[in-house]
Amino acid sequence: MSYFLYILKSKTADKHYIGSSENPQRRLQYHNSIEKGFTPRYRPWEIVYTKEYETKEIALTMERKVKGWKSKEMIEKLINGNVKL
């Protein structure tokens, strides 16, 4: 089963959320509706990047890699296609 790395961008703030899921669209709906955690403060969200991987383990590894960058500039470069994973 395919698994995806996804990046959401807030439509109201200059914030990104990085995650992985087998269904990024369903996760987007979840992030736009939950009432606790990081995502409610910056709703609404939109998906700005997805990349498909063969396994959940690979997608989680890529998620940790991108989160480890701790750089908005690097995340924007990935979204714009200027950095490859």
Coordinates of C-alpha atoms in Angstrom, one line a residue:
M1 CA 0.0 0.0 0.0
S2 CA 1.3 3.5 -0.8
Y3 CA 2.0 6.0 1.9
F4 CA 2.5 9.7 1.4
L5 CA 4.6 12.5 2.9
Y6 CA 2.5 15.7 2.8
I7 CA 3.0 19.3 3.7
L8 CA 0.2 21.6 4.6
K9 CA 0.3 25.4 4.5
S10 CA -1.9 27.6 6.6
K11 CA -4.0 30.0 4.5
T12 CA -4.0 32.5 7.4
A13 CA -0.4 32.4 8.8
D14 CA 3.1 31.7 7.4
K15 CA 3.1 28.1 8.9
H16 CA 3.6 24.6 7.5
Y17 CA 2.7 21.3 8.9
I18 CA 4.6 18.1 7.8
G19 CA 3.0 14.7 8.1
S20 CA 2.6 11.3 6.5
S21 CA -0.5 9.3 5.7
E22 CA -2.0 6.8 3.4
N23 CA -4.7 9.3 2.6
P24 CA -3.5 13.0 2.6
Q25 CA -7.0 14.4 1.7
R26 CA -8.6 12.7 4.7
R27 CA -5.8 14.0 6.9
L28 CA -6.4 17.5 5.5
Q29 CA -10.0 17.3 6.5
Y30 CA -8.9 16.1 10.0
H31 CA -6.5 19.0 10.4
N32 CA -9.1 21.5 9.4
S33 CA -11.6 20.1 11.9
I34 CA -9.8 18.9 15.1
E35 CA -10.0 21.1 18.2
K36 CA -6.6 20.5 19.9
G37 CA -2.9 20.5 19.0
F38 CA -1.0 22.7 16.7
T39 CA -3.2 22.8 13.6
P40 CA -6.4 24.4 14.9
R41 CA -4.7 27.7 15.6
Y42 CA -3.7 28.2 12.0
R43 CA -6.8 27.0 10.0
P44 CA -7.7 26.6 7.3
W45 CA -4.9 24.4 5.8
E46 CA -4.2 23.4 2.2
I47 CA -2.0 20.7 0.8
V48 CA 1.0 22.2 -1.0
Y49 CA 3.1 19.1 -1.4
T50 CA 2.8 15.3 -1.5
K51 CA 5.2 12.6 -2.4
E52 CA 4.2 8.9 -2.6
Y53 CA 6.4 6.1 -1.1
E54 CA 6.0 2.4 -1.3
T55 CA 5.9 1.9 2.5
K56 CA 4.8 3.6 5.7
E57 CA 8.4 3.3 7.0
I58 CA 9.9 5.2 4.1
A59 CA 7.3 7.9 4.3
L60 CA 7.9 8.3 8.1
T61 CA 11.7 8.4 7.5
M62 CA 11.2 11.2 5.0
E63 CA 8.8 13.0 7.4
R64 CA 11.5 13.0 10.1
K65 CA 14.1 14.2 7.6
V66 CA 12.1 17.2 6.5
K67 CA 11.1 18.0 10.1
G68 CA 14.8 17.8 11.0
W69 CA 15.6 20.6 8.6
K70 CA 13.9 23.1 10.9
S71 CA 14.1 25.5 8.1
K72 CA 11.2 27.3 6.4
E73 CA 13.5 28.1 3.5
M74 CA 14.3 24.4 2.9
I75 CA 10.6 23.4 3.1
E76 CA 9.7 26.1 0.6
K77 CA 12.5 24.9 -1.7
L78 CA 11.1 21.3 -1.5
I79 CA 7.6 22.6 -2.2
N80 CA 8.8 24.5 -5.2
G81 CA 10.8 21.6 -6.6
N82 CA 14.3 23.1 -5.9
V83 CA 15.2 20.4 -3.4
K84 CA 14.7 16.6 -4.0
L85 CA 14.2 14.0 -1.3

